[in-house]
Coordinates of C-alpha atoms and ligand atoms in Angstrom, one line a residue:
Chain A
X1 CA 44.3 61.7 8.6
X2 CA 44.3 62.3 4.6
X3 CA 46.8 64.4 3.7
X4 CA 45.0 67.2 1.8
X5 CA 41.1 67.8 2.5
X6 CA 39.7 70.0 0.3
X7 CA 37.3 72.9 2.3
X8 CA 34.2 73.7 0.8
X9 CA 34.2 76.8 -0.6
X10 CA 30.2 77.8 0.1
X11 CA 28.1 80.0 -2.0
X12 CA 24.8 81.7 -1.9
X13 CA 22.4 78.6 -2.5
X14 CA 24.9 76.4 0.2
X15 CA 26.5 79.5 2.7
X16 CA 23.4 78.1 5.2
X17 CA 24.5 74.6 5.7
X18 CA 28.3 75.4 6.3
X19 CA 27.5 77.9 8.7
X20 CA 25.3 75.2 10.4
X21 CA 28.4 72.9 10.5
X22 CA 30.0 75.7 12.6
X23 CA 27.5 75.6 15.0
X24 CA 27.1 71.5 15.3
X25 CA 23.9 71.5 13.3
X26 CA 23.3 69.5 9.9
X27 CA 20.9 71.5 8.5
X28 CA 18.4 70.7 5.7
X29 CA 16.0 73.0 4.0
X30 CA 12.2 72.7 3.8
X31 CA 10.0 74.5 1.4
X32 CA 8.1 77.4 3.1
X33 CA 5.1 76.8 1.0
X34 CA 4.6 73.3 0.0
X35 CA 6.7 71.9 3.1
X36 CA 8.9 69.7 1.1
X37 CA 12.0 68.9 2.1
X38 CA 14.8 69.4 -0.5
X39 CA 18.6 68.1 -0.4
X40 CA 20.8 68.6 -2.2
X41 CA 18.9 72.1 -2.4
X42 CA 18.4 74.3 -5.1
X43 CA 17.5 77.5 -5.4
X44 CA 14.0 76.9 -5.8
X45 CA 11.5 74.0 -4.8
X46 CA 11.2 72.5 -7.6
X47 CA 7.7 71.4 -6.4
X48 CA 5.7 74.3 -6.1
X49 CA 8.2 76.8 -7.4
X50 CA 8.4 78.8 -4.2
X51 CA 11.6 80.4 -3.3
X52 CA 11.1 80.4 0.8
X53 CA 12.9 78.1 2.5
X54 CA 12.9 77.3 6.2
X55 CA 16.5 75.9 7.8
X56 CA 16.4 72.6 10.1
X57 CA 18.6 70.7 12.0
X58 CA 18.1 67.0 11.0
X59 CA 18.3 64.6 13.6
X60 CA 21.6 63.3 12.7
X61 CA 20.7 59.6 12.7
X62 CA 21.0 57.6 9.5
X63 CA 21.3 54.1 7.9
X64 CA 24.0 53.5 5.5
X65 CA 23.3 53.7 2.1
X66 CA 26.9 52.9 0.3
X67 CA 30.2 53.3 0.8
X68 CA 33.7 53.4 -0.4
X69 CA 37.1 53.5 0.8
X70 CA 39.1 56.9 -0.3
X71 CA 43.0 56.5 -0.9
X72 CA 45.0 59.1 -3.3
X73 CA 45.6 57.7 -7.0
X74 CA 49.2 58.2 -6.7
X75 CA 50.1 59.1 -3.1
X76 CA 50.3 57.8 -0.1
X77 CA 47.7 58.0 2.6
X78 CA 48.2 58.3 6.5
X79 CA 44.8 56.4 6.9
X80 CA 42.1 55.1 4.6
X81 CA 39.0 57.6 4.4
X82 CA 35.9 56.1 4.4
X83 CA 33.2 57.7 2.4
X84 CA 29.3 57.3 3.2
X85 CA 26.3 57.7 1.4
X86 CA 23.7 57.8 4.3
X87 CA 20.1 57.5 4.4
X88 CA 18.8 60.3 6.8
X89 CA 15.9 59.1 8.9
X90 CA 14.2 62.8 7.5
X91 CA 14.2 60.6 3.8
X92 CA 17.1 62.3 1.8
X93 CA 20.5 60.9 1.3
X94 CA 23.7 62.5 2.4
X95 CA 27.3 62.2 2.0
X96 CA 29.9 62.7 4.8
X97 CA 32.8 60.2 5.4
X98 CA 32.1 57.1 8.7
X99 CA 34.8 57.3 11.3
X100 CA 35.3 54.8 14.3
X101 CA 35.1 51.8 12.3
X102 CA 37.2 49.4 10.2
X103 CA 36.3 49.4 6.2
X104 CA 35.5 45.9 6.8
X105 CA 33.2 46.0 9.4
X106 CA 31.0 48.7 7.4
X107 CA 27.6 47.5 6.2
X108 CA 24.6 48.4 4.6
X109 CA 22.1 49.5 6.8
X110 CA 24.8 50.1 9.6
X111 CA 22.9 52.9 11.8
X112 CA 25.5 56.1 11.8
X113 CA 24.7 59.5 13.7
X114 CA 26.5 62.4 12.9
X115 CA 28.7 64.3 14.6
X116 CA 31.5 67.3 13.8
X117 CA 34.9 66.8 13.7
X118 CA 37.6 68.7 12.9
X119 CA 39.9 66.8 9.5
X120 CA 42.7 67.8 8.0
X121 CA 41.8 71.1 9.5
X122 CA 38.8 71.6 8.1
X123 CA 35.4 71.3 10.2
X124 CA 33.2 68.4 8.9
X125 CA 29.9 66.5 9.5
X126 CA 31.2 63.1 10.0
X127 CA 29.0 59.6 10.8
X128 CA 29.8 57.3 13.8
X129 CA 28.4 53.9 14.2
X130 CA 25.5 54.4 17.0
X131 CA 27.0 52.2 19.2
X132 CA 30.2 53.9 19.2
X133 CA 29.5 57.0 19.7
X134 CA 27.1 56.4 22.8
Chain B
X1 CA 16.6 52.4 -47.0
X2 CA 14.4 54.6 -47.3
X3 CA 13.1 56.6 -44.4
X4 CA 16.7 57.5 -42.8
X5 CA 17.5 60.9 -43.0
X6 CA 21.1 61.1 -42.1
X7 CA 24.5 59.2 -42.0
X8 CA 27.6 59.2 -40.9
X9 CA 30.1 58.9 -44.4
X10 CA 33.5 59.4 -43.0
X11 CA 35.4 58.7 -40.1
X12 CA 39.0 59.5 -39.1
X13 CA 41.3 59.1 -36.3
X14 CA 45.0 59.9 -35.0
X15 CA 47.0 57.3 -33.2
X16 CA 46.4 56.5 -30.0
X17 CA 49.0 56.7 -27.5
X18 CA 50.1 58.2 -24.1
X19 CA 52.2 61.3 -25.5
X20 CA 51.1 62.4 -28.9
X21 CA 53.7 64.9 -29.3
X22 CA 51.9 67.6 -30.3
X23 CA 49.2 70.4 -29.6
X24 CA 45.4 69.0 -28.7
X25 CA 44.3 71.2 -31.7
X26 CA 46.9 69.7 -34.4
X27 CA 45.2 66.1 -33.3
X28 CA 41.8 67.6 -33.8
X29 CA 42.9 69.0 -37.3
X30 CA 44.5 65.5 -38.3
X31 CA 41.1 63.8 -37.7
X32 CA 38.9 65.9 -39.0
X33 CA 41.0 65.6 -42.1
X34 CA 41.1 62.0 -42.0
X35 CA 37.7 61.7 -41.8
X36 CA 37.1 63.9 -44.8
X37 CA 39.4 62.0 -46.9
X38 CA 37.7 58.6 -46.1
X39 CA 34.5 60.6 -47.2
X40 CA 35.6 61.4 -50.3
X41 CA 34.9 65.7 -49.3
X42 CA 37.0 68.2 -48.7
X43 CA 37.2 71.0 -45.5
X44 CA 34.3 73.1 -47.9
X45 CA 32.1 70.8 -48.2
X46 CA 31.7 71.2 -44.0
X47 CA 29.5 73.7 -42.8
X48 CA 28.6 72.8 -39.2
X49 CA 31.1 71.5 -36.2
X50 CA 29.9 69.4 -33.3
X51 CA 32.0 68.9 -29.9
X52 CA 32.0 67.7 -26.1
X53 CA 31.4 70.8 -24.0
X54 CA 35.0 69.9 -22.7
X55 CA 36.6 70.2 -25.6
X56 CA 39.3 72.3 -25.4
X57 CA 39.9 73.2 -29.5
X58 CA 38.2 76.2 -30.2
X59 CA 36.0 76.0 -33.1
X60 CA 37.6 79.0 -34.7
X61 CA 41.4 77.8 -34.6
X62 CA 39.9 74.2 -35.7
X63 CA 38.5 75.7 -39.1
X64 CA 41.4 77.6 -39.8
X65 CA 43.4 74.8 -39.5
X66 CA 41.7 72.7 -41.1
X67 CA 40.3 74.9 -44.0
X68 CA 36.7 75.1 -43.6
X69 CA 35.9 78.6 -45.4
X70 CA 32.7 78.9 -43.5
X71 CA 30.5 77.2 -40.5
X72 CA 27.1 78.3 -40.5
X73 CA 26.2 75.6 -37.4
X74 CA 28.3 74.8 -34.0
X75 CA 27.2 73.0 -30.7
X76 CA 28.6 71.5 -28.4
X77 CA 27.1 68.8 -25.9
X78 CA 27.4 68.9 -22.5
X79 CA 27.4 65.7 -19.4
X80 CA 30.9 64.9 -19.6
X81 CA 31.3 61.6 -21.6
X82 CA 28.0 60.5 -21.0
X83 CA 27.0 63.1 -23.8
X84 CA 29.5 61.9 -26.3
X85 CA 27.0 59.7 -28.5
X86 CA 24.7 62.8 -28.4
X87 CA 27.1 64.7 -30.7
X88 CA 25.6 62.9 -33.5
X89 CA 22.2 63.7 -32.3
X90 CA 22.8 67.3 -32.6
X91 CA 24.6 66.6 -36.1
X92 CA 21.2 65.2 -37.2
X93 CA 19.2 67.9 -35.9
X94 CA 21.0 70.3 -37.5
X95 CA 21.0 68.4 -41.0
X96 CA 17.5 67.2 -40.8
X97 CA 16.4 71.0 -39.9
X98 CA 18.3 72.0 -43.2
X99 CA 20.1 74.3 -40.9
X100 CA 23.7 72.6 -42.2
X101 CA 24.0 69.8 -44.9
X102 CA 27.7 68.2 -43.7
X103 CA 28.9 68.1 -40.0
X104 CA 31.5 67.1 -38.7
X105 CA 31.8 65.6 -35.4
X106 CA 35.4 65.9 -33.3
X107 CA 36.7 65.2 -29.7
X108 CA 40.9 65.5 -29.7
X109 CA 42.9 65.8 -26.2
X110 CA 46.1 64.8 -24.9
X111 CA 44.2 63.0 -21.7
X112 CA 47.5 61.2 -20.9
X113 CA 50.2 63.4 -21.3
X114 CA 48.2 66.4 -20.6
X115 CA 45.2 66.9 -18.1
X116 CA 44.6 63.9 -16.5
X117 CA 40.9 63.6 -15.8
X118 CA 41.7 60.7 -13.0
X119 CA 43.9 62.9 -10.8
X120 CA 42.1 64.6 -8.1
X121 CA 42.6 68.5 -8.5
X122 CA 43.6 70.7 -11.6
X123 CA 39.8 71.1 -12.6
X124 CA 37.3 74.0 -12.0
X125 CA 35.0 72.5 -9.7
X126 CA 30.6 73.8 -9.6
X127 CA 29.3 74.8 -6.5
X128 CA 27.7 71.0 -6.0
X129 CA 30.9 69.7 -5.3
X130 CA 30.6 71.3 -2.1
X131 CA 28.4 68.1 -0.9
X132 CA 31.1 65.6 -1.8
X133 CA 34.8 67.4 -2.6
X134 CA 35.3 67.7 1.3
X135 CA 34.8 63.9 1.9
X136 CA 37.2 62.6 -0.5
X137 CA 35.4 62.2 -3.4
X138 CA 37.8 63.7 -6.1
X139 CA 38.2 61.1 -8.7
X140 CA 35.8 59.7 -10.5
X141 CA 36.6 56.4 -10.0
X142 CA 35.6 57.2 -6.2
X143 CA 32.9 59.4 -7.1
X144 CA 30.3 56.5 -9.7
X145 CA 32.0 53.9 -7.2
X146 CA 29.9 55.3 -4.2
X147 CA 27.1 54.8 -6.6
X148 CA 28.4 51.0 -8.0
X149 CA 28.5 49.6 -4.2
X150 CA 24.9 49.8 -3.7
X151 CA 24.5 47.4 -6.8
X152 CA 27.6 45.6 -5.7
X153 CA 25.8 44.6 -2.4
X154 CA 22.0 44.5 -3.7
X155 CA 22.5 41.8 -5.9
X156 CA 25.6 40.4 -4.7
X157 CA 28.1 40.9 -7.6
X158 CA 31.6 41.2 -6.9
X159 CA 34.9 43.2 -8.1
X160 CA 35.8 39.3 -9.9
X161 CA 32.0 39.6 -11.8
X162 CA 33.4 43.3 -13.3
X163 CA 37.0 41.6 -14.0
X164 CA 34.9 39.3 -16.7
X165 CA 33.9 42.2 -18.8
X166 CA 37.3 44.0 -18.5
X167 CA 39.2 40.3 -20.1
X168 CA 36.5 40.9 -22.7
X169 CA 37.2 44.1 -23.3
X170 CA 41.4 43.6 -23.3
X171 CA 40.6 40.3 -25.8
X172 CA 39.0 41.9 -28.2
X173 CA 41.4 44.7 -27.8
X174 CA 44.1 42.4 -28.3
X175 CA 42.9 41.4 -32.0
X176 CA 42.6 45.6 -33.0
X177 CA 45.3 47.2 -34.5
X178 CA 44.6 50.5 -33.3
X179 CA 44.2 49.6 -30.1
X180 CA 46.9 50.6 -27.3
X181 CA 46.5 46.9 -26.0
X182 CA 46.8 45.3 -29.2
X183 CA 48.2 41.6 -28.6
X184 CA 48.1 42.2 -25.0
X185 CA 44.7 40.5 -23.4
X186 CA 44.6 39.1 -19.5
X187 CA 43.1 36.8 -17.7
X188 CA 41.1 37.0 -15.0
X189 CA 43.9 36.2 -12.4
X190 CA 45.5 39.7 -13.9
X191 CA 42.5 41.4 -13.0
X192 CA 42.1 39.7 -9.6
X193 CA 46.2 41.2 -9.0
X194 CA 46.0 44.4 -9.9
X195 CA 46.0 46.7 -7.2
X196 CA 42.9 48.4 -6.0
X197 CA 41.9 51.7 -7.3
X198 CA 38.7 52.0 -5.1
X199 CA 38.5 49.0 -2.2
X200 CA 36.2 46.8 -2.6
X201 CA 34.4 48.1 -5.9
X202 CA 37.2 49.0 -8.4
X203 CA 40.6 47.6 -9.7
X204 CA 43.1 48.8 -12.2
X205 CA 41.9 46.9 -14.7
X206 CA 38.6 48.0 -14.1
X207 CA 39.8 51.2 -15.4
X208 CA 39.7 53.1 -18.8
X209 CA 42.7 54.0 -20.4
X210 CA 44.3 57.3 -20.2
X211 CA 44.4 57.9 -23.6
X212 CA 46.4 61.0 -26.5
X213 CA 44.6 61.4 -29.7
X214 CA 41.6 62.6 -31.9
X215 CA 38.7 61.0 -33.7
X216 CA 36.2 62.8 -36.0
X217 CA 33.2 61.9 -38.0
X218 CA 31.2 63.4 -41.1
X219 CA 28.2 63.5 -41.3
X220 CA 25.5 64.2 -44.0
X221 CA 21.9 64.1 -45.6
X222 CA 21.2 59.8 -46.5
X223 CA 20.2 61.5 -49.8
X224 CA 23.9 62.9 -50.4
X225 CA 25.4 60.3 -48.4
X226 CA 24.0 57.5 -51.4
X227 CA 26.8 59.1 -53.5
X228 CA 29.8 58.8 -51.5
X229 CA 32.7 56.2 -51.3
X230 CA 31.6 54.2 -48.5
X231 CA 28.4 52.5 -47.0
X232 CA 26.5 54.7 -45.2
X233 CA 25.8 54.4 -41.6
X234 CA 22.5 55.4 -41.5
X235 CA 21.5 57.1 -38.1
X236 CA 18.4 55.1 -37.0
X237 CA 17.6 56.8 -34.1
X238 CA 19.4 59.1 -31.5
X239 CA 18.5 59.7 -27.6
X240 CA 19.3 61.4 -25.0
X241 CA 17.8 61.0 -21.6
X242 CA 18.3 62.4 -18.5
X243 CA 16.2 62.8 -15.5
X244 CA 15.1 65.2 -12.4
X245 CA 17.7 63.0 -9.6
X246 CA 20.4 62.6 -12.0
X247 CA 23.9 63.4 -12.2
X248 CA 26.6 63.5 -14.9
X249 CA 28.9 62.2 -11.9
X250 CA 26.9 61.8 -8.3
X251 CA 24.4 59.5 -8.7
X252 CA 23.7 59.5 -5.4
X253 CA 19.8 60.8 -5.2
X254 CA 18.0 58.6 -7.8
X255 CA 15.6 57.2 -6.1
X256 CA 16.7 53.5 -7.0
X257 CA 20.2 53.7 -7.0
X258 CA 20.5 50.5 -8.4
X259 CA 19.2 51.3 -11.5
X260 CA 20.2 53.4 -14.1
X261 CA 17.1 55.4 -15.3
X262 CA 18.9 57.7 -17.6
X263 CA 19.9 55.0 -19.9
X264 CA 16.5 53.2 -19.1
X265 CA 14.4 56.5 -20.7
X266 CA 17.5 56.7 -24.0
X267 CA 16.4 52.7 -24.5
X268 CA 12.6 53.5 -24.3
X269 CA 13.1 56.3 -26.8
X270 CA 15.9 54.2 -29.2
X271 CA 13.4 51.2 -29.5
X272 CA 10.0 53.2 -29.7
X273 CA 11.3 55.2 -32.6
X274 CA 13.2 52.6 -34.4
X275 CA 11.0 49.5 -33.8
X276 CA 14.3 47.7 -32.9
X277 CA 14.6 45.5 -29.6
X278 CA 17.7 44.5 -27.7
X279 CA 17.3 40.9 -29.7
X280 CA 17.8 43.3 -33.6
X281 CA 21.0 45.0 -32.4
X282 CA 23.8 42.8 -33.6
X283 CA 26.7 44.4 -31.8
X284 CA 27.0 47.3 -29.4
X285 CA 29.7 49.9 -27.8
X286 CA 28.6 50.7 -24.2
X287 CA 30.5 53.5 -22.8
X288 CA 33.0 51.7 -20.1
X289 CA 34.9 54.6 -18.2
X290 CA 34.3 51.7 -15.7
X291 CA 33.5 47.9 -15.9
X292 CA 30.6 48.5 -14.1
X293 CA 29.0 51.1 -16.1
X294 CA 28.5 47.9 -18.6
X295 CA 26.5 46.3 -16.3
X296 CA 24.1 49.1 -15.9
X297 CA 24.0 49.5 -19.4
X298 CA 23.2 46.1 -20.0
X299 CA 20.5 45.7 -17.9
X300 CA 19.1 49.9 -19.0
X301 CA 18.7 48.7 -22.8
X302 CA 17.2 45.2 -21.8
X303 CA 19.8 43.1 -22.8
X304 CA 19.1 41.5 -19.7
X305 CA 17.0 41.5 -16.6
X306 CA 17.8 44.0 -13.7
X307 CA 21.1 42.1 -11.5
X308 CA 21.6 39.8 -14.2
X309 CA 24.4 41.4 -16.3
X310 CA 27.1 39.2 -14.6
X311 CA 25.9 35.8 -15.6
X312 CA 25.1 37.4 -19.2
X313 CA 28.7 38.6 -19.4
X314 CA 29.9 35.2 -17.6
X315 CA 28.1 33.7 -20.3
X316 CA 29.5 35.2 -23.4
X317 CA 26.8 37.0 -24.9
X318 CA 29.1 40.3 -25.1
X319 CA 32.3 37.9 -26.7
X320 CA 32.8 37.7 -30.4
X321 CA 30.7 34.9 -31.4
X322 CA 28.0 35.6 -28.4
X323 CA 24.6 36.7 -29.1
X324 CA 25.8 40.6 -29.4
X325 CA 29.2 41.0 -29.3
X326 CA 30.0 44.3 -27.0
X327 CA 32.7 46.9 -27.4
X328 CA 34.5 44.8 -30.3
X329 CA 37.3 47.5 -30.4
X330 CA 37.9 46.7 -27.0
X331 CA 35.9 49.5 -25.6
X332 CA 38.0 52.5 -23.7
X333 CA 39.9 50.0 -21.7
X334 CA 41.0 48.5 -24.2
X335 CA 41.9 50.4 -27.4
X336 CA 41.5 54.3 -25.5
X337 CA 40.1 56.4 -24.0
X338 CA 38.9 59.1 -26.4
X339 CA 35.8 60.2 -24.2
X340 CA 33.2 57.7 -26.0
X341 CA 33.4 59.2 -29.8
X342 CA 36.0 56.7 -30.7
X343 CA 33.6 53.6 -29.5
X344 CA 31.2 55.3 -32.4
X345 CA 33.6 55.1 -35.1
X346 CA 33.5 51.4 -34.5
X347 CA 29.8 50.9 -34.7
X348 CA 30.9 52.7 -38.1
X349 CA 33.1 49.9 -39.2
X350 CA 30.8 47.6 -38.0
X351 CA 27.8 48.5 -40.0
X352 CA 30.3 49.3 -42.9
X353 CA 31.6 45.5 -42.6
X354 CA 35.7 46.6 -42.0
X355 CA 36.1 46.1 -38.3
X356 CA 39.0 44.1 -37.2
X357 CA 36.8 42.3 -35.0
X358 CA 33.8 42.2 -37.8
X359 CA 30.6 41.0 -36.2
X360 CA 29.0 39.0 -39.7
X361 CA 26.4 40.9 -41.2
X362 CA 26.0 43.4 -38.6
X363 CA 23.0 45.8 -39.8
X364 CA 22.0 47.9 -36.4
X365 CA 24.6 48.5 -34.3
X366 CA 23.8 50.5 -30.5
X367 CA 26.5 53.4 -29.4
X368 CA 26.0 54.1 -25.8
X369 CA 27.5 56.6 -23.5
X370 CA 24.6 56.2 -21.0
X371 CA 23.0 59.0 -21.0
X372 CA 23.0 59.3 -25.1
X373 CA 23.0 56.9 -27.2
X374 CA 22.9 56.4 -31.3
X375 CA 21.5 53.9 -33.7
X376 CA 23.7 52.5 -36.9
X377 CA 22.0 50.6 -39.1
X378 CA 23.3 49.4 -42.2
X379 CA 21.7 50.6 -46.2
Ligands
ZN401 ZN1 7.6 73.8 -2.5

């Protein structure tokens, strides 16, 4: 896989999603108050101002958006990455890279779920066509 | 004319090249004395300094080298080159609020031989890069291509539609002087060879250049700038527009993201306040990182219709001669990349009628980065 993956490196407003990744969960935030959803978050809902947030675990299924393939500028890669830009069926996008198929069999509108996988040692969400991963 | 309030009188530059030779702050200094030459002023006669956010010349060391006694205004603009036509507005709002009479406007780096923003790694990274670093999105090339694709697809324009504007770009480069790719266009077959930088969106030649040098411009009260050497480029009108789902980089969230709505609100503001439409402006530099960001800006200031930017471009309206002529300097692929300011100084010569490309009797001239954007129009 690509040679260097950079880890997140999580901080107050984000520590809840990565520690969601370590327990197989992709985990959005709604507003407490207004019951918005809000990705990527923020601090506050930017809605009604509130500052309460609940955590839940989207449903991991998705159409995609757009995508690219990812090669280093100058180095080689041991396999082309590719990234997507998925539309989550709970109505906010997402970015994660699509494993299990070839860059030119990827469409737009392909249906992806989500699962976590372990690349270039770091633990990731990662998309799968549907029919793939069934 | 009456009714302008401010104008740029001087502009100045270094060479451009790939390994200047020397420090980031002696190519600031050099510009910012060129420009004061060709305004006929001298390093007192500036009392306020305007910069990119990622500058690196520290305004302190910059009027000590240069000799400016005093500064009694400094800001800087942030959004990454997307802000760099928003220096001026923050030049005119300090000269129209009396708060400085002459500023001068810089951005000097050694992109090429120094920091090299297309290289993944080597810069401080926000929080928000959390959601995409991890995935492979550390250029960004990568990073606005994930956002080009959805366009690519909607409307069914390919990477060959982009290499148009980037032979545009390298022919009118290729009749500029001061431009690295002077006497060097290419054809479209170039552009269909070179390798891919991001499959199936970008190719080299879909790239800016990696670029050494420094460009400055002075500017000052249309009143004061009456008495001065050259024509003034009066400022017509200055925007800046950004919105809630915007990025400077990951324009991922907008809810069309085949649109570009931060250029879409600078146009609405540029032709409400200066009366102009896309049919007045004679010429234009539109901030081309990437060939596709043309596109986008093309259809954001109305040029043309939403999707149709590749049959404008395939049909010469951008090309010398074309209904208005775009990036006659040959843009920041073709003469450099010196973050945006550098496409201002020849909406300058435009309006001042000494372009090497000179667009006949150019009198309003649109500077876009995208999400700013400036007005020229001529006296
Ligand atoms: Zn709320």
């Amino acid at each position: 896989m690509a040679a260097s993956v950079v880890p997140p490196s999580p901080v107050r407003d984000d520590a809840f999603f990565w520690e969601g990744v370590t327990r197989s969960q992709l985990l959005l935030r709604r507003c407490a108050q207004c019951e918005r959803l809000h990705h990527p978050p923020s601090p506050m809902c930017p809605h009604c101002g509130s500052v309460e947030w609940r955590t839940e675990a989207a449903s991991g299924e998705g159409t995609v958006h757009s995508w690219i393939v990812s090669a280093h500028p100058t180095e080689p890669d041991d396999s082309p990455r590719i990234v997507v830009l998925v539309d989550l069926a709970e109505g906010v996008r997402f970015v994660a890279n699509l494993a299990g198929i070839a860059p030119a069999d990827v469409t737009v509108g392909l249906a992806v779920r989500v699962t976590f996988e372990t690349v270039g040692g770091v633990l990731l969400p990662q998309f799968r066509p549907v029919e793939v991963a069934e | 004319m009456s009714g302008y309030g401010t104008a740029v009188v001087g502009v100045g530059q270094t060479e451009y090249s790939k390994d200047s030779g020397r420090s980031e702050l002696q190519l600031a200094s050099e510009a910012i004395r060129n420009a004061l030459r060709d305004a006929g002023l001298g390093p007192a006669d500036v009392d306020g300094l305007v910069t990119m956010s990622v500058d690196t010349n520290d305004e302190l060391f910059l009027i000590r080298s240069v000799g400016i006694p005093s500064l009694r205004w400094s800001s800087r603009i942030p959004f990454g080159g997307g802000g760099s036509a928003g220096t001026v507005q923050h030049a005119v709002a300090a000269i129209e609020s009396g708060l400085a009479d002459t500023v001068v406007v810089y951005r000097a780096f050694n992109e090429r031989s120094g920091r090299r923003f297309g290289q993944p790694g080597g810069r401080v990274v926000p929080p928000e890069w959390n959601w995409y670093l991890p995935y492979g999105l550390d250029t960004p090339a990568k990073i606005y291509s994930l956002w080009f694709q959805r366009y690519m697809t909607h409307y069914g324009v390919t990477n060959e539609d982009f290499g148009r504007y980037s032979v545009v770009a390298r022919r009118h480069a290729a009749t500029n002087p001061d431009a690295w790719f002077y006497q060097r266009p290419i054809t479209l077959a170039d552009h269909q060879a070179s390798r891919w930088i991001v499959e199936p969106i970008l190719r080299l030649l879909d790239m800016c250049q990696e670029s050494d040098g420094g460009v400055a411009m002075v500017l000052t009260s249309a009143a004061r700038a009456r008495d001065l050497p050259h024509p003034p480029a009066y400022v017509a009108a200055t925007a800046l527009g950004q919105v809630m789902d915007g990025d400077t980089l990951f324009q991922y969230h907008l809810p069309d993201t085949t649109r570009f709505p931060q250029a879409e609100y600078v146009a609405e503001q540029l032709w409400k306040r200066t009366g102009l439409s896309p049919a007045d402006i004679d010429t234009a530099t539109l901030y081309d990182a990437q060939s596709p960001s043309v596109f986008f800006q093309l259809e954001a200031f109305g040029f043309c219709g939403p999707g149709e930017a590749r049959d404008y471009i395939a049909d010469g309206h951008i090309e010398l001669g074309g209904s208005c002529p775009v990036n006659t300097h040959g843009g920041l692929l073709g003469e450099a990349y010196i973050h945006g300011i550098n496409s201002m100084v020849e909406g300058v010569r435009q309006i001042r009628g000494t372009s090497h490309n000179q667009v006949a009797g150019a009198r309003h001239v649109l500077c876009s980065s995208g999400k700013t954007a400036v007005v020229f129009a001529a006296g």
